[in-house]
XYZ file of C-alpha atoms in Angstrom:
189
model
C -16.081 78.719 15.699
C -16.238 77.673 12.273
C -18.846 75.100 10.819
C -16.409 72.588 10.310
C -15.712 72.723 14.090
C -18.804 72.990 14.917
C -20.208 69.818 13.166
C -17.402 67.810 14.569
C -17.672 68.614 18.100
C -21.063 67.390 17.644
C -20.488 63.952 16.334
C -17.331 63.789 18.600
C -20.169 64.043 21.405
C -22.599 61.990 20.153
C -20.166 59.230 19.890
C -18.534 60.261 23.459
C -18.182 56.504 25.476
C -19.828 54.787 22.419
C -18.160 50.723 22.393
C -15.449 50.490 19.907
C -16.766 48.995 16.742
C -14.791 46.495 14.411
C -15.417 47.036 11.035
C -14.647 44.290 8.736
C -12.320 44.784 5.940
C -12.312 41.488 3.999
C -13.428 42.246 0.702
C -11.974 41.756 -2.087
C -8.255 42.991 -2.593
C -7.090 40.675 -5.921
C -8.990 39.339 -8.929
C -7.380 36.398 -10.704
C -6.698 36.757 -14.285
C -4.356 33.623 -16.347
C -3.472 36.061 -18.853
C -2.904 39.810 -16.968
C -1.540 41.361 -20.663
C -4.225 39.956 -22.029
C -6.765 41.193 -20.252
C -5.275 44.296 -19.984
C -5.267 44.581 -23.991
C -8.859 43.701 -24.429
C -10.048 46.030 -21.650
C -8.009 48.768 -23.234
C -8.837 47.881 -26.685
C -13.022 48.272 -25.572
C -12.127 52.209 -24.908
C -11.664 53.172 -28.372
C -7.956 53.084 -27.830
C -5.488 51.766 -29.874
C -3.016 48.574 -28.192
C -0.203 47.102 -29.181
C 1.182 43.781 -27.524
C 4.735 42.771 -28.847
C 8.150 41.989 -27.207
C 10.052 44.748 -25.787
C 12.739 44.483 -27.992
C 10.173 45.349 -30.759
C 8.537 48.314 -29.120
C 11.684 51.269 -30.433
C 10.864 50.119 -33.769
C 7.046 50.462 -33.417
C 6.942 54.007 -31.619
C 9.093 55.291 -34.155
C 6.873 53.948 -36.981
C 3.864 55.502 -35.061
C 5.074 58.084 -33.958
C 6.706 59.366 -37.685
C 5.302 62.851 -38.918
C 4.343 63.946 -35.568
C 5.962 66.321 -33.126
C 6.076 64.842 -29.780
C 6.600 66.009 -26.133
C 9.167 63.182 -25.111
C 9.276 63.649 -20.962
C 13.272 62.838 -19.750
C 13.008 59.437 -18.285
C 11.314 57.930 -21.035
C 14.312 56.591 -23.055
C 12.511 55.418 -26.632
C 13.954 57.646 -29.395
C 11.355 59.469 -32.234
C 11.856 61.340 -34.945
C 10.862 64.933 -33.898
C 11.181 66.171 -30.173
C 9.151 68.875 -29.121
C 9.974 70.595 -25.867
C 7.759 71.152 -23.235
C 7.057 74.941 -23.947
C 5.469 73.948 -27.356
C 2.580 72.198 -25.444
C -0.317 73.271 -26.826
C 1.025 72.870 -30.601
C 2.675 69.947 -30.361
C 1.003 66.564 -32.034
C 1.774 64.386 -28.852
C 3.110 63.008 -25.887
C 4.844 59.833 -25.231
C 4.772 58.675 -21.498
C 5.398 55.584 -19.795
C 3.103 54.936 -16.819
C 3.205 53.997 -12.803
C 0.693 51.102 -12.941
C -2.165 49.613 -15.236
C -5.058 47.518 -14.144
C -6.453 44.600 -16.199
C -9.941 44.593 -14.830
C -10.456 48.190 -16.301
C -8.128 49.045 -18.591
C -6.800 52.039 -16.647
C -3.197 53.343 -16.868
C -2.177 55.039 -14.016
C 0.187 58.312 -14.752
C 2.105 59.448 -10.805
C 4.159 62.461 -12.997
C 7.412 60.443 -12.560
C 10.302 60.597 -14.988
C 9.119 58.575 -17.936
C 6.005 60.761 -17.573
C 6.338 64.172 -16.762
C 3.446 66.749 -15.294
C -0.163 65.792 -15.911
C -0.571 69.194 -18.409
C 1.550 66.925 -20.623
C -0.579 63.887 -21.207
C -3.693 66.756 -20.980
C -3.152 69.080 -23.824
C -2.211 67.095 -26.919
C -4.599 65.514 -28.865
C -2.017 62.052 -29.069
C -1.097 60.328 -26.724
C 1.342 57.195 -27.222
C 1.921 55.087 -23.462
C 4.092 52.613 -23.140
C 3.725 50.154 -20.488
C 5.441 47.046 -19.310
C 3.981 44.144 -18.701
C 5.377 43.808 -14.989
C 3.378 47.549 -14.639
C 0.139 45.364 -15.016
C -1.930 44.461 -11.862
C -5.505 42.611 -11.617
C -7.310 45.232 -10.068
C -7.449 48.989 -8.165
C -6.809 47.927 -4.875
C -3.422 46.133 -6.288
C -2.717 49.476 -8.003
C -4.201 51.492 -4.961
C -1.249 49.182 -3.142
C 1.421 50.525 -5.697
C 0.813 53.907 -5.713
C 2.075 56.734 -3.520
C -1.257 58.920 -2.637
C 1.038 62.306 -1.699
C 1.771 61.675 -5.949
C -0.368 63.348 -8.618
C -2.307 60.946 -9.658
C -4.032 60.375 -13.336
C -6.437 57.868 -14.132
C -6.742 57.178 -17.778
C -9.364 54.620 -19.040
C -9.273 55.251 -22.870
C -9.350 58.217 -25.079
C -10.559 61.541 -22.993
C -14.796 61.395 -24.023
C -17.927 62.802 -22.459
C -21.498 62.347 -23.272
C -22.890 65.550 -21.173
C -24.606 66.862 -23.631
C -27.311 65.083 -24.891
C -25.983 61.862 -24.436
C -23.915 62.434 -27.723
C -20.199 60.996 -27.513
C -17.531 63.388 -28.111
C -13.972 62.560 -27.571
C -11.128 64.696 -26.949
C -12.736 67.662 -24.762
C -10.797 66.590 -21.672
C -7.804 65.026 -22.735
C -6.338 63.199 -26.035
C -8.733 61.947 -28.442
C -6.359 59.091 -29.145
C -4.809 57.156 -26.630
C -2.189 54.318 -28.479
C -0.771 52.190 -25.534
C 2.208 49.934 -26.277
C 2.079 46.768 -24.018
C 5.770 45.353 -23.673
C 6.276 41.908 -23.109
């Protein structure tokens, strides 16, 4: 019998003809905002990252100003030209990545990456030291358990709340050990 097994048969015992409990479930689930893009921009903006909020029909223009001089992993759903494509095999010497995203939540600043089409796998938005995310404003939710609601758990999920940083040693900031050290997120309108 393995631990596992053994620990549960315990607590299935213990509990053996215990009442049924209820167990509320009525906190919190939205978190009203007037201005979601907004918010959104100013909790991304208080990561160190870079944001951008302009009308879609501006944003081509914009990543390919940005985006100029650098060689970029461009997953195949995202559909925003730029200058020089990289492909995927070239990860670890390319400049960047530009991704869009599943979901983004106001109250944080977090984008939310499920490795779909416009994003590719989660080595991608990993390994490069840039990475450019574009994300709609109709992507944008108040909070996580909105997002949570979006989501597909049996997805790869990647949580992203400004440029990759850690403060483990010493309490000294250092960005970029785990991830990009910029993060340049294109809010379309």
């Amino acid at each position: 019998m393995s631990a596992r097994k053994e620990i549960l048969d315990k607590v299935r015992k213990a509990v053996e003809g215990a009442p049924e409990v209820e167990i509320p479930r009525d906190y919190r689930t939205t978190i009203p905002h007037d201005d979601l893009v907004a918010h959104f921009a100013e909790r991304v903006d208080d990561y160190r990252a870079i944001v951008h909020v302009l009308p879609s029909a501006e944003v081509p223009a914009l990543v390919a100003k940005v985006t100029e001089g650098r060689r970029m992993i461009v997953p195949e759903g995202v559909t925003l030209a730029v200058a020089q494509v990289v492909p995927e095999d070239e990860l670890l010497t390319a400049d960047g990545v530009l991704t869009g995203c599943a979901v983004a939540i106001a109250e944080t600043g977090t984008i939310v990456l499920d490795a779909g089409p416009d994003q590719g796998r989660r080595a991608l938005t990993l390994v490069p030291d840039y990475h450019l995310c574009v994300v709609r404003a109709d992507q944008i939710v108040s909070g996580v358990p909105e997002a949570v609601a979006r989501l597909d758990p049996s997805r790869p999920l990647t949580w992203i709340s400004g440029p990759s940083a850690t403060s483990d040693i010493e309490l000294n900031r250092v960005e970029g050990v785990h991830g990009p050290r910029t993060l340049e997120v294109i809010v379309s309108t």
